[in-house]
Amino acid sequence: MKPSLQVRYSLAVVFILTAVVGLMGIAHLYGFRSLISASTLATAKTVIETIYQEEKKQGENLAWFLARILMDPVSRSRAPAIDGLIAAALDQPGVVYVVVHDAEGRVINRAGSWSKRAPDRDAIPGTGPREKAGDSPPAQIAQALSVGKIVSRVDGLTFHITAPIMGSGRPLGTVTVGTSLQATKTDVAKFGGYMDAVATSSMRYFLVLYIGIAMMIVVIGLGIGIVMVQDMARPIRALGRYMRRIGTGSYDEPPPFERSDELGDLARELGRMAQNLKKVAQVSRLATLGELAVGVAHELNQPLNTIRLAADNVLLSRRSGGGDSDFTESKLRLISEQAANMGDRIQRMCVVGRAEGGRTMIDARESVRDAVSLLASRFEDEGIEMSIDLPDDAALVLGRRNELAQVLINLIANARDAVLEAAQARGDPSDASRGHIWIRIELRPEEVIIEVADNGNGIDPDLVERIFDPFFTTKEVTKGTGLGLSISLGIVDAMGGRLGAANKDGGAAFTVHLPKADGAA
Ligand code: ADP
């Protein structure tokens, strides 16, 4: 079973909202992530630069200070004092080596380890393999001696800072301090970790915020969607109920609402259609009555002939002076019986033709008799046999006697058409002598079942679904209106019953199931 319009539209609204919010979220999330990465990178760069400059400044300060206090020991070549000073300098945090050179670039003194931290030994002042007497001093030492200013550079994770030792305005030598950037690296790594943690928690916060907002949008959207869909579904349901009532013959009911939109147009058109259907139903009813009138005229002709003959007999015998009172009485009784018979038939025709008021408890057997009495003699002439099987007990149902009779007339007339068509198919349209119609009523504990079966050619299985549709007919235009079964379905529906069709023993069988009315009610 297909889900209702309401469910389908609600799902569509949820789907569209989720898709839009999802796409927006992904775009935002992507943007937010890039922003965080960029700001993390920028911050990390600034921090590293600051730390680097700080390290450099500290190293330069230390080198400068050492150069100042080494001036005296170097100028006087006091090796123990130099040793003491550079050993003290080595104790400073981050300092890995200290080397003192003389004005010619020769090593005077040195302390600390550099081999591991200085892969490019050649580049480290005073540590290269060329460090022999007479070798030209390493470039950095030579530069510091010649410019008389601090010279520094970074090599791997080590800062090499060379400060000239000045005495009386000329360089006496240099002191080079190597400081390790290992601690800085660790700090930067720690900082990076911290920034990562900040980014991750920001992302998490953003994600939770986003999911919360997305859910809010979906819920609000869904609410609005449901209200909108309800606004559409309600009038459509009302129209459905209205159409069902039209289907059961309530043609005069006004449309369920007035609106200026398309649904209002639809309701107005349905109202107009109901009025047209009313006319068509009246025409169809008149057509049924017209057809019945032929049968009834034919039927009344016979008793009328009998009456005329009986009356003529009495007249003749009176004129000829004969005819005893018994003879006269028997003829008069015959006239009375025939007249009563005619009266009964006319009465039944009136019942079928009359527009009755409200629903009452009726005996379905009477409706069967009404229908049969109006059709029987004509069928007899056409050679169609009718078998009627009615229970002894009343078959009480709630409804209108004429309406139920109309249903049965439709079903019986269709059965007649079916057996005549079968005769035609056999090649002899005038011979319907093998045509048979069975009408029976079965009483069940809860319901009354009326069956009209025939031995025509049955219903084409491909058409079974459509035969109850208004205006569906397989008959010639002059013979069929296609309204008999749809009107019958409407009447049976309104009585709370159901009308079914099936093929049985080669022919067709239509069954009317009606809820049994409580006799005591
Ligand atoms: P109509 O009789 O004017 O065609 P109905 O609504 O009474 O309209 O019937 C619709 C169609 O149902 C018929 O045209 C016919 O094809 C099919 N039908 C009805 N009764 C029978 C039947 N007893 N046997 C076979 N087909 C039938």
PDB file of N, CA, C and O in Angstrom, residues 236-293:
ATOM      1  N   ILE A 236      -8.613  17.833   0.683  1.00  0.00           N
ATOM      2  CA  ILE A 236      -8.644  16.708  -0.264  1.00  0.00           C
ATOM      3  C   ILE A 236      -9.460  15.569   0.334  1.00  0.00           C
ATOM      4  O   ILE A 236     -10.268  14.940  -0.339  1.00  0.00           O
ATOM      5  N   ARG A 237      -9.267  15.332   1.663  1.00  0.00           N
ATOM      6  CA  ARG A 237     -10.058  14.281   2.317  1.00  0.00           C
ATOM      7  C   ARG A 237     -11.533  14.630   2.274  1.00  0.00           C
ATOM      8  O   ARG A 237     -12.388  13.775   2.009  1.00  0.00           O
ATOM      9  N   ALA A 238     -11.843  15.928   2.527  1.00  0.00           N
ATOM     10  CA  ALA A 238     -13.255  16.356   2.500  1.00  0.00           C
ATOM     11  C   ALA A 238     -13.835  16.127   1.111  1.00  0.00           C
ATOM     12  O   ALA A 238     -14.977  15.655   0.975  1.00  0.00           O
ATOM     13  N   LEU A 239     -13.020  16.408   0.079  1.00  0.00           N
ATOM     14  CA  LEU A 239     -13.506  16.182  -1.289  1.00  0.00           C
ATOM     15  C   LEU A 239     -13.746  14.691  -1.530  1.00  0.00           C
ATOM     16  O   LEU A 239     -14.708  14.314  -2.204  1.00  0.00           O
ATOM     17  N   GLY A 240     -12.843  13.856  -0.971  1.00  0.00           N
ATOM     18  CA  GLY A 240     -12.997  12.406  -1.109  1.00  0.00           C
ATOM     19  C   GLY A 240     -14.324  11.956  -0.518  1.00  0.00           C
ATOM     20  O   GLY A 240     -15.072  11.181  -1.137  1.00  0.00           O
ATOM     21  N   ARG A 241     -14.620  12.468   0.713  1.00  0.00           N
ATOM     22  CA  ARG A 241     -15.887  12.079   1.364  1.00  0.00           C
ATOM     23  C   ARG A 241     -17.072  12.572   0.537  1.00  0.00           C
ATOM     24  O   ARG A 241     -18.062  11.870   0.360  1.00  0.00           O
ATOM     25  N   TYR A 242     -16.941  13.810   0.017  1.00  0.00           N
ATOM     26  CA  TYR A 242     -18.018  14.398  -0.791  1.00  0.00           C
ATOM     27  C   TYR A 242     -18.281  13.527  -2.028  1.00  0.00           C
ATOM     28  O   TYR A 242     -19.432  13.215  -2.362  1.00  0.00           O
ATOM     29  N   MET A 243     -17.179  13.092  -2.685  1.00  0.00           N
ATOM     30  CA  MET A 243     -17.340  12.268  -3.892  1.00  0.00           C
ATOM     31  C   MET A 243     -17.989  10.934  -3.557  1.00  0.00           C
ATOM     32  O   MET A 243     -18.786  10.411  -4.321  1.00  0.00           O
ATOM     33  N   ARG A 244     -17.610  10.395  -2.375  1.00  0.00           N
ATOM     34  CA  ARG A 244     -18.214   9.120  -1.972  1.00  0.00           C
ATOM     35  C   ARG A 244     -19.721   9.283  -1.810  1.00  0.00           C
ATOM     36  O   ARG A 244     -20.499   8.437  -2.205  1.00  0.00           O
ATOM     37  N   ARG A 245     -20.125  10.448  -1.211  1.00  0.00           N
ATOM     38  CA  ARG A 245     -21.572  10.683  -1.023  1.00  0.00           C
ATOM     39  C   ARG A 245     -22.269  10.850  -2.367  1.00  0.00           C
ATOM     40  O   ARG A 245     -23.367  10.352  -2.569  1.00  0.00           O
ATOM     41  N   ILE A 246     -21.584  11.529  -3.309  1.00  0.00           N
ATOM     42  CA  ILE A 246     -22.170  11.659  -4.650  1.00  0.00           C
ATOM     43  C   ILE A 246     -22.357  10.259  -5.237  1.00  0.00           C
ATOM     44  O   ILE A 246     -23.383   9.947  -5.838  1.00  0.00           O
ATOM     45  N   GLY A 247     -21.336   9.417  -5.016  1.00  0.00           N
ATOM     46  CA  GLY A 247     -21.389   8.046  -5.522  1.00  0.00           C
ATOM     47  C   GLY A 247     -22.576   7.279  -4.979  1.00  0.00           C
ATOM     48  O   GLY A 247     -23.074   6.351  -5.616  1.00  0.00           O
ATOM     49  N   THR A 248     -23.007   7.639  -3.750  1.00  0.00           N
ATOM     50  CA  THR A 248     -24.148   6.903  -3.177  1.00  0.00           C
ATOM     51  C   THR A 248     -25.476   7.605  -3.498  1.00  0.00           C
ATOM     52  O   THR A 248     -26.508   7.265  -2.922  1.00  0.00           O
ATOM     53  N   GLY A 249     -25.441   8.584  -4.371  1.00  0.00           N
ATOM     54  CA  GLY A 249     -26.692   9.176  -4.842  1.00  0.00           C
ATOM     55  C   GLY A 249     -27.084  10.474  -4.168  1.00  0.00           C
ATOM     56  O   GLY A 249     -28.167  10.999  -4.447  1.00  0.00           O
ATOM     57  N   SER A 250     -26.220  11.026  -3.246  1.00  0.00           N
ATOM     58  CA  SER A 250     -26.570  12.310  -2.618  1.00  0.00           C
ATOM     59  C   SER A 250     -26.099  13.445  -3.537  1.00  0.00           C
ATOM     60  O   SER A 250     -25.090  14.102  -3.261  1.00  0.00           O
ATOM     61  N   TYR A 251     -26.845  13.633  -4.615  1.00  0.00           N
ATOM     62  CA  TYR A 251     -26.391  14.601  -5.617  1.00  0.00           C
ATOM     63  C   TYR A 251     -26.617  16.053  -5.194  1.00  0.00           C
ATOM     64  O   TYR A 251     -25.999  16.961  -5.728  1.00  0.00           O
ATOM     65  N   ASP A 252     -27.547  16.282  -4.256  1.00  0.00           N
ATOM     66  CA  ASP A 252     -27.924  17.664  -3.943  1.00  0.00           C
ATOM     67  C   ASP A 252     -27.062  18.307  -2.865  1.00  0.00           C
ATOM     68  O   ASP A 252     -27.243  19.471  -2.548  1.00  0.00           O
ATOM     69  N   GLU A 253     -26.145  17.545  -2.301  1.00  0.00           N
ATOM     70  CA  GLU A 253     -25.310  18.114  -1.237  1.00  0.00           C
ATOM     71  C   GLU A 253     -24.364  19.171  -1.816  1.00  0.00           C
ATOM     72  O   GLU A 253     -23.785  18.956  -2.887  1.00  0.00           O
ATOM     73  N   PRO A 254     -24.237  20.331  -1.128  1.00  0.00           N
ATOM     74  CA  PRO A 254     -23.316  21.346  -1.670  1.00  0.00           C
ATOM     75  C   PRO A 254     -21.873  20.917  -1.467  1.00  0.00           C
ATOM     76  O   PRO A 254     -21.589  20.099  -0.590  1.00  0.00           O
ATOM     77  N   PRO A 255     -20.941  21.471  -2.245  1.00  0.00           N
ATOM     78  CA  PRO A 255     -19.510  21.146  -2.053  1.00  0.00           C
ATOM     79  C   PRO A 255     -19.096  21.439  -0.611  1.00  0.00           C
ATOM     80  O   PRO A 255     -19.661  22.334   0.029  1.00  0.00           O
ATOM     81  N   PRO A 256     -18.113  20.678  -0.067  1.00  0.00           N
ATOM     82  CA  PRO A 256     -17.789  20.790   1.363  1.00  0.00           C
ATOM     83  C   PRO A 256     -17.175  22.132   1.768  1.00  0.00           C
ATOM     84  O   PRO A 256     -17.153  22.455   2.944  1.00  0.00           O
ATOM     85  N   PHE A 257     -16.633  22.909   0.831  1.00  0.00           N
ATOM     86  CA  PHE A 257     -16.034  24.202   1.225  1.00  0.00           C
ATOM     87  C   PHE A 257     -15.990  25.120   0.019  1.00  0.00           C
ATOM     88  O   PHE A 257     -16.173  24.686  -1.125  1.00  0.00           O
ATOM     89  N   GLU A 258     -15.749  26.406   0.340  1.00  0.00           N
ATOM     90  CA  GLU A 258     -15.564  27.391  -0.743  1.00  0.00           C
ATOM     91  C   GLU A 258     -14.193  28.020  -0.564  1.00  0.00           C
ATOM     92  O   GLU A 258     -13.863  28.500   0.503  1.00  0.00           O
ATOM     93  N   ARG A 259     -13.394  27.987  -1.597  1.00  0.00           N
ATOM     94  CA  ARG A 259     -12.057  28.587  -1.543  1.00  0.00           C
ATOM     95  C   ARG A 259     -11.781  29.251  -2.876  1.00  0.00           C
ATOM     96  O   ARG A 259     -12.405  28.898  -3.883  1.00  0.00           O
ATOM     97  N   SER A 260     -10.823  30.181  -2.849  1.00  0.00           N
ATOM     98  CA  SER A 260     -10.555  30.883  -4.107  1.00  0.00           C
ATOM     99  C   SER A 260      -9.383  30.247  -4.861  1.00  0.00           C
ATOM    100  O   SER A 260      -8.996  30.708  -5.916  1.00  0.00           O
ATOM    101  N   ASP A 261      -8.836  29.142  -4.314  1.00  0.00           N
ATOM    102  CA  ASP A 261      -7.701  28.533  -4.999  1.00  0.00           C
ATOM    103  C   ASP A 261      -8.138  27.342  -5.871  1.00  0.00           C
ATOM    104  O   ASP A 261      -9.318  27.142  -6.110  1.00  0.00           O
ATOM    105  N   GLU A 262      -7.143  26.552  -6.319  1.00  0.00           N
ATOM    106  CA  GLU A 262      -7.433  25.441  -7.225  1.00  0.00           C
ATOM    107  C   GLU A 262      -8.340  24.398  -6.575  1.00  0.00           C
ATOM    108  O   GLU A 262      -9.188  23.784  -7.238  1.00  0.00           O
ATOM    109  N   LEU A 263      -8.166  24.193  -5.242  1.00  0.00           N
ATOM    110  CA  LEU A 263      -9.021  23.209  -4.564  1.00  0.00           C
ATOM    111  C   LEU A 263     -10.469  23.680  -4.570  1.00  0.00           C
ATOM    112  O   LEU A 263     -11.400  22.881  -4.697  1.00  0.00           O
ATOM    113  N   GLY A 264     -10.657  25.013  -4.432  1.00  0.00           N
ATOM    114  CA  GLY A 264     -12.003  25.586  -4.503  1.00  0.00           C
ATOM    115  C   GLY A 264     -12.591  25.341  -5.884  1.00  0.00           C
ATOM    116  O   GLY A 264     -13.775  24.957  -6.013  1.00  0.00           O
ATOM    117  N   ASP A 265     -11.764  25.534  -6.946  1.00  0.00           N
ATOM    118  CA  ASP A 265     -12.242  25.277  -8.320  1.00  0.00           C
ATOM    119  C   ASP A 265     -12.696  23.824  -8.446  1.00  0.00           C
ATOM    120  O   ASP A 265     -13.750  23.526  -9.011  1.00  0.00           O
ATOM    121  N   LEU A 266     -11.842  22.927  -7.889  1.00  0.00           N
ATOM    122  CA  LEU A 266     -12.152  21.492  -7.983  1.00  0.00           C
ATOM    123  C   LEU A 266     -13.481  21.186  -7.292  1.00  0.00           C
ATOM    124  O   LEU A 266     -14.326  20.450  -7.825  1.00  0.00           O
ATOM    125  N   ALA A 267     -13.685  21.772  -6.079  1.00  0.00           N
ATOM    126  CA  ALA A 267     -14.926  21.524  -5.328  1.00  0.00           C
ATOM    127  C   ALA A 267     -16.131  22.013  -6.129  1.00  0.00           C
ATOM    128  O   ALA A 267     -17.149  21.317  -6.224  1.00  0.00           O
ATOM    129  N   ARG A 268     -16.015  23.219  -6.718  1.00  0.00           N
ATOM    130  CA  ARG A 268     -17.136  23.762  -7.512  1.00  0.00           C
ATOM    131  C   ARG A 268     -17.434  22.855  -8.705  1.00  0.00           C
ATOM    132  O   ARG A 268     -18.587  22.548  -8.995  1.00  0.00           O
ATOM    133  N   GLU A 269     -16.361  22.388  -9.381  1.00  0.00           N
ATOM    134  CA  GLU A 269     -16.568  21.515 -10.553  1.00  0.00           C
ATOM    135  C   GLU A 269     -17.252  20.213 -10.134  1.00  0.00           C
ATOM    136  O   GLU A 269     -18.101  19.692 -10.839  1.00  0.00           O
ATOM    137  N   LEU A 270     -16.852  19.698  -8.943  1.00  0.00           N
ATOM    138  CA  LEU A 270     -17.475  18.458  -8.460  1.00  0.00           C
ATOM    139  C   LEU A 270     -18.957  18.680  -8.195  1.00  0.00           C
ATOM    140  O   LEU A 270     -19.794  17.823  -8.469  1.00  0.00           O
ATOM    141  N   GLY A 271     -19.285  19.876  -7.644  1.00  0.00           N
ATOM    142  CA  GLY A 271     -20.688  20.215  -7.383  1.00  0.00           C
ATOM    143  C   GLY A 271     -21.475  20.207  -8.690  1.00  0.00           C
ATOM    144  O   GLY A 271     -22.583  19.652  -8.764  1.00  0.00           O
ATOM    145  N   ARG A 272     -20.861  20.808  -9.731  1.00  0.00           N
ATOM    146  CA  ARG A 272     -21.529  20.835 -11.042  1.00  0.00           C
ATOM    147  C   ARG A 272     -21.691  19.408 -11.578  1.00  0.00           C
ATOM    148  O   ARG A 272     -22.730  19.044 -12.114  1.00  0.00           O
ATOM    149  N   MET A 273     -20.627  18.620 -11.398  1.00  0.00           N
ATOM    150  CA  MET A 273     -20.678  17.238 -11.892  1.00  0.00           C
ATOM    151  C   MET A 273     -21.792  16.463 -11.195  1.00  0.00           C
ATOM    152  O   MET A 273     -22.502  15.672 -11.824  1.00  0.00           O
ATOM    153  N   ALA A 274     -21.969  16.721  -9.868  1.00  0.00           N
ATOM    154  CA  ALA A 274     -23.026  16.020  -9.118  1.00  0.00           C
ATOM    155  C   ALA A 274     -24.391  16.340  -9.727  1.00  0.00           C
ATOM    156  O   ALA A 274     -25.242  15.456  -9.865  1.00  0.00           O
ATOM    157  N   GLN A 275     -24.587  17.619 -10.091  1.00  0.00           N
ATOM    158  CA  GLN A 275     -25.873  18.009 -10.683  1.00  0.00           C
ATOM    159  C   GLN A 275     -26.076  17.308 -12.029  1.00  0.00           C
ATOM    160  O   GLN A 275     -27.172  16.836 -12.332  1.00  0.00           O
ATOM    161  N   ASN A 276     -24.998  17.219 -12.834  1.00  0.00           N
ATOM    162  CA  ASN A 276     -25.117  16.516 -14.129  1.00  0.00           C
ATOM    163  C   ASN A 276     -25.408  15.033 -13.927  1.00  0.00           C
ATOM    164  O   ASN A 276     -26.217  14.444 -14.633  1.00  0.00           O
ATOM    165  N   LEU A 277     -24.713  14.469 -12.907  1.00  0.00           N
ATOM    166  CA  LEU A 277     -24.932  13.038 -12.620  1.00  0.00           C
ATOM    167  C   LEU A 277     -26.376  12.786 -12.215  1.00  0.00           C
ATOM    168  O   LEU A 277     -26.968  11.767 -12.553  1.00  0.00           O
ATOM    169  N   LYS A 278     -26.924  13.756 -11.466  1.00  0.00           N
ATOM    170  CA  LYS A 278     -28.314  13.619 -11.014  1.00  0.00           C
ATOM    171  C   LYS A 278     -29.228  13.491 -12.233  1.00  0.00           C
ATOM    172  O   LYS A 278     -30.105  12.622 -12.283  1.00  0.00           O
ATOM    173  N   LYS A 279     -28.957  14.380 -13.229  1.00  0.00           N
ATOM    174  CA  LYS A 279     -29.787  14.334 -14.438  1.00  0.00           C
ATOM    175  C   LYS A 279     -29.618  12.983 -15.142  1.00  0.00           C
ATOM    176  O   LYS A 279     -30.586  12.356 -15.561  1.00  0.00           O
ATOM    177  N   VAL A 280     -28.338  12.545 -15.238  1.00  0.00           N
ATOM    178  CA  VAL A 280     -28.082  11.279 -15.935  1.00  0.00           C
ATOM    179  C   VAL A 280     -28.769  10.123 -15.208  1.00  0.00           C
ATOM    180  O   VAL A 280     -29.369   9.241 -15.834  1.00  0.00           O
ATOM    181  N   ALA A 281     -28.705  10.169 -13.859  1.00  0.00           N
ATOM    182  CA  ALA A 281     -29.342   9.087 -13.084  1.00  0.00           C
ATOM    183  C   ALA A 281     -30.845   9.085 -13.313  1.00  0.00           C
ATOM    184  O   ALA A 281     -31.474   8.020 -13.427  1.00  0.00           O
ATOM    185  N   GLN A 282     -31.414  10.306 -13.396  1.00  0.00           N
ATOM    186  CA  GLN A 282     -32.865  10.383 -13.642  1.00  0.00           C
ATOM    187  C   GLN A 282     -33.196   9.798 -15.015  1.00  0.00           C
ATOM    188  O   GLN A 282     -34.152   9.041 -15.169  1.00  0.00           O
ATOM    189  N   VAL A 283     -32.328  10.139 -15.992  1.00  0.00           N
ATOM    190  CA  VAL A 283     -32.561   9.623 -17.348  1.00  0.00           C
ATOM    191  C   VAL A 283     -32.481   8.100 -17.331  1.00  0.00           C
ATOM    192  O   VAL A 283     -33.324   7.406 -17.910  1.00  0.00           O
ATOM    193  N   SER A 284     -31.454   7.594 -16.606  1.00  0.00           N
ATOM    194  CA  SER A 284     -31.272   6.140 -16.563  1.00  0.00           C
ATOM    195  C   SER A 284     -32.475   5.466 -15.902  1.00  0.00           C
ATOM    196  O   SER A 284     -32.942   4.419 -16.338  1.00  0.00           O
ATOM    197  N   ARG A 285     -32.989   6.121 -14.842  1.00  0.00           N
ATOM    198  CA  ARG A 285     -34.152   5.581 -14.126  1.00  0.00           C
ATOM    199  C   ARG A 285     -35.368   5.579 -15.050  1.00  0.00           C
ATOM    200  O   ARG A 285     -36.112   4.592 -15.117  1.00  0.00           O
ATOM    201  N   LEU A 286     -35.513   6.679 -15.787  1.00  0.00           N
ATOM    202  CA  LEU A 286     -36.644   6.758 -16.724  1.00  0.00           C
ATOM    203  C   LEU A 286     -36.503   5.697 -17.814  1.00  0.00           C
ATOM    204  O   LEU A 286     -37.485   5.106 -18.245  1.00  0.00           O
ATOM    205  N   ALA A 287     -35.227   5.470 -18.220  1.00  0.00           N
ATOM    206  CA  ALA A 287     -35.000   4.458 -19.258  1.00  0.00           C
ATOM    207  C   ALA A 287     -35.415   3.083 -18.744  1.00  0.00           C
ATOM    208  O   ALA A 287     -36.073   2.309 -19.444  1.00  0.00           O
ATOM    209  N   THR A 288     -35.037   2.806 -17.457  1.00  0.00           N
ATOM    210  CA  THR A 288     -35.424   1.516 -16.855  1.00  0.00           C
ATOM    211  C   THR A 288     -36.943   1.406 -16.827  1.00  0.00           C
ATOM    212  O   THR A 288     -37.527   0.379 -17.195  1.00  0.00           O
ATOM    213  N   LEU A 289     -37.572   2.516 -16.380  1.00  0.00           N
ATOM    214  CA  LEU A 289     -39.048   2.492 -16.293  1.00  0.00           C
ATOM    215  C   LEU A 289     -39.664   2.344 -17.675  1.00  0.00           C
ATOM    216  O   LEU A 289     -40.654   1.644 -17.857  1.00  0.00           O
ATOM    217  N   GLY A 290     -39.050   3.039 -18.691  1.00  0.00           N
ATOM    218  CA  GLY A 290     -39.559   2.954 -20.057  1.00  0.00           C
ATOM    219  C   GLY A 290     -39.519   1.522 -20.540  1.00  0.00           C
ATOM    220  O   GLY A 290     -40.487   1.004 -21.096  1.00  0.00           O
ATOM    221  N   GLU A 291     -38.372   0.869 -20.233  1.00  0.00           N
ATOM    222  CA  GLU A 291     -38.225  -0.524 -20.658  1.00  0.00           C
ATOM    223  C   GLU A 291     -39.242  -1.404 -19.945  1.00  0.00           C
ATOM    224  O   GLU A 291     -39.869  -2.287 -20.526  1.00  0.00           O
ATOM    225  N   LEU A 292     -39.437  -1.084 -18.635  1.00  0.00           N
ATOM    226  CA  LEU A 292     -40.407  -1.859 -17.854  1.00  0.00           C
ATOM    227  C   LEU A 292     -41.822  -1.643 -18.374  1.00  0.00           C
ATOM    228  O   LEU A 292     -42.637  -2.562 -18.404  1.00  0.00           O
ATOM    229  N   ALA A 293     -42.088  -0.388 -18.798  1.00  0.00           N
ATOM    230  CA  ALA A 293     -43.442  -0.064 -19.244  1.00  0.00           C
ATOM    231  C   ALA A 293     -43.849  -0.969 -20.409  1.00  0.00           C
ATOM    232  O   ALA A 293     -45.005  -1.426 -20.469  1.00  0.00           O
TER     233      ALA A 293
END
